Amino acid sequence: MQMHECLSGWLDWLGLERRARPNTIAAYRNDVVMALAFLTEHLGQEPDLAALAALRTADFRAWLAHDAQRSERSQGSRDGQARSRARRVSAMRSFFQFLSLRHGVSASALRQLTPPKTRKRLPRPIASDIARAAPTEMAALAHDPLGALRDEALFTLLYGAGLRIGEALALDLRDLDRASEGTLRVVGKGGKERLVPLLPAVLAILQTWRRAHPCPAPDAPLFVGLRGKRLQPAVARRVMQTWRDQSGLDPSATPHALRHSFATHLLEGGADLRAIQELLGHASLSTTQAYTLADERHLLAVWQAHPRARK
């Protein structure tokens, strides 16, 4: 079997069976294409299935060393380079998992490869008073009343329900119509559905936008752009960037930071970690526990202000 056929089959498998996001598929494809280009040079010819099955851990280490040298010539931070290399290892493991399932190619040598260690990124939430005011302030920057209603509804939803920007923009009007009792059905990563309760204030702003919506058909996107099509994430990010720049906030104040703020402020208010995990749609509790680490860092900073801490 030709390698391009294996790649095509793997990409289909990622999208259809693993439910990977388009951005993940694109990044993984580039990673594996670059890895196969190295192996072609390393082995002296394009590897077939037999050659891939015969690879040793030393071959994969040579690939990772080559990738590290290439990364050092770039301008990124060391931690960013390590994260990129860790993703490439993950991409190759996914590719070999597919080859193992469909073509019997062993992935034992690759499993022995240790990916680069990276520092765990802690969530960077926005202060609660700023997060509460953000939707109204961003709406005030809109060029027309309809855009103002849309932006206020969108960013209220992100902070008030903790949605990812992609989850919010994937909603249709029918999804809001079915949330009349205050529970919104959201499709998250991997196509997993979860029920997200909407606070009365959040639901009221969404319903105000619903009444003003330019395309009221149930199958229309909940959030639309100027041409009536589904709003793109880049547009929402630009809206928040404009507000952030005018407010003098850190570049970390992004739409995803509103999701971080939702979780962090719930935790600070005494919410149960398991409940926050369900609300965010995290598959693993360890992902949600990052918010406890961020909260501990905040508590430590407060403790350092104690007069005894300076002695």
PDB file of C-alpha atoms in Angstrom, residues 38 46 69 71-72 81 92 94 146-147 157 160 166 203 212 223 227 229 234 240 263 274 279 304:
ATOM      1  CA  PHE A  38      12.629  12.612   7.714  1.00  0.00           C
ATOM      2  CA  GLU A  46      10.067   6.232   1.239  1.00  0.00           C
ATOM      3  CA  GLN A  69      17.459  20.873  16.044  1.00  0.00           C
ATOM      4  CA  SER A  71      12.929  23.821  16.397  1.00  0.00           C
ATOM      5  CA  GLU A  72      15.993  25.486  17.935  1.00  0.00           C
ATOM      6  CA  GLN A  81       9.074  24.220  21.101  1.00  0.00           C
ATOM      7  CA  MET A  92       2.853   9.827  15.249  1.00  0.00           C
ATOM      8  CA  SER A  94      -2.084   8.285  16.526  1.00  0.00           C
ATOM      9  CA  LEU A 146     -27.789  44.280  15.715  1.00  0.00           C
ATOM     10  CA  GLY A 147     -24.071  43.599  16.113  1.00  0.00           C
ATOM     11  CA  LEU A 157     -22.858  32.973  26.993  1.00  0.00           C
ATOM     12  CA  GLY A 160     -22.073  32.747  31.916  1.00  0.00           C
ATOM     13  CA  GLY A 166     -16.346  26.775  18.853  1.00  0.00           C
ATOM     14  CA  LEU A 203     -31.076  33.225  29.044  1.00  0.00           C
ATOM     15  CA  ALA A 212     -33.813  40.476  16.890  1.00  0.00           C
ATOM     16  CA  PHE A 223     -24.681  33.701  15.920  1.00  0.00           C
ATOM     17  CA  ARG A 227     -23.818  38.183   5.495  1.00  0.00           C
ATOM     18  CA  LYS A 229     -23.700  33.061   7.670  1.00  0.00           C
ATOM     19  CA  ALA A 234     -11.658  34.882  14.122  1.00  0.00           C
ATOM     20  CA  MET A 240     -12.472  40.840  22.036  1.00  0.00           C
ATOM     21  CA  ALA A 263     -14.602  27.867  36.089  1.00  0.00           C
ATOM     22  CA  ARG A 274     -16.808  17.354  39.818  1.00  0.00           C
ATOM     23  CA  LEU A 279     -20.185  21.912  33.190  1.00  0.00           C
ATOM     24  CA  GLN A 304       2.698  36.645  50.659  1.00  0.00           C
TER      25      GLN A 304
END
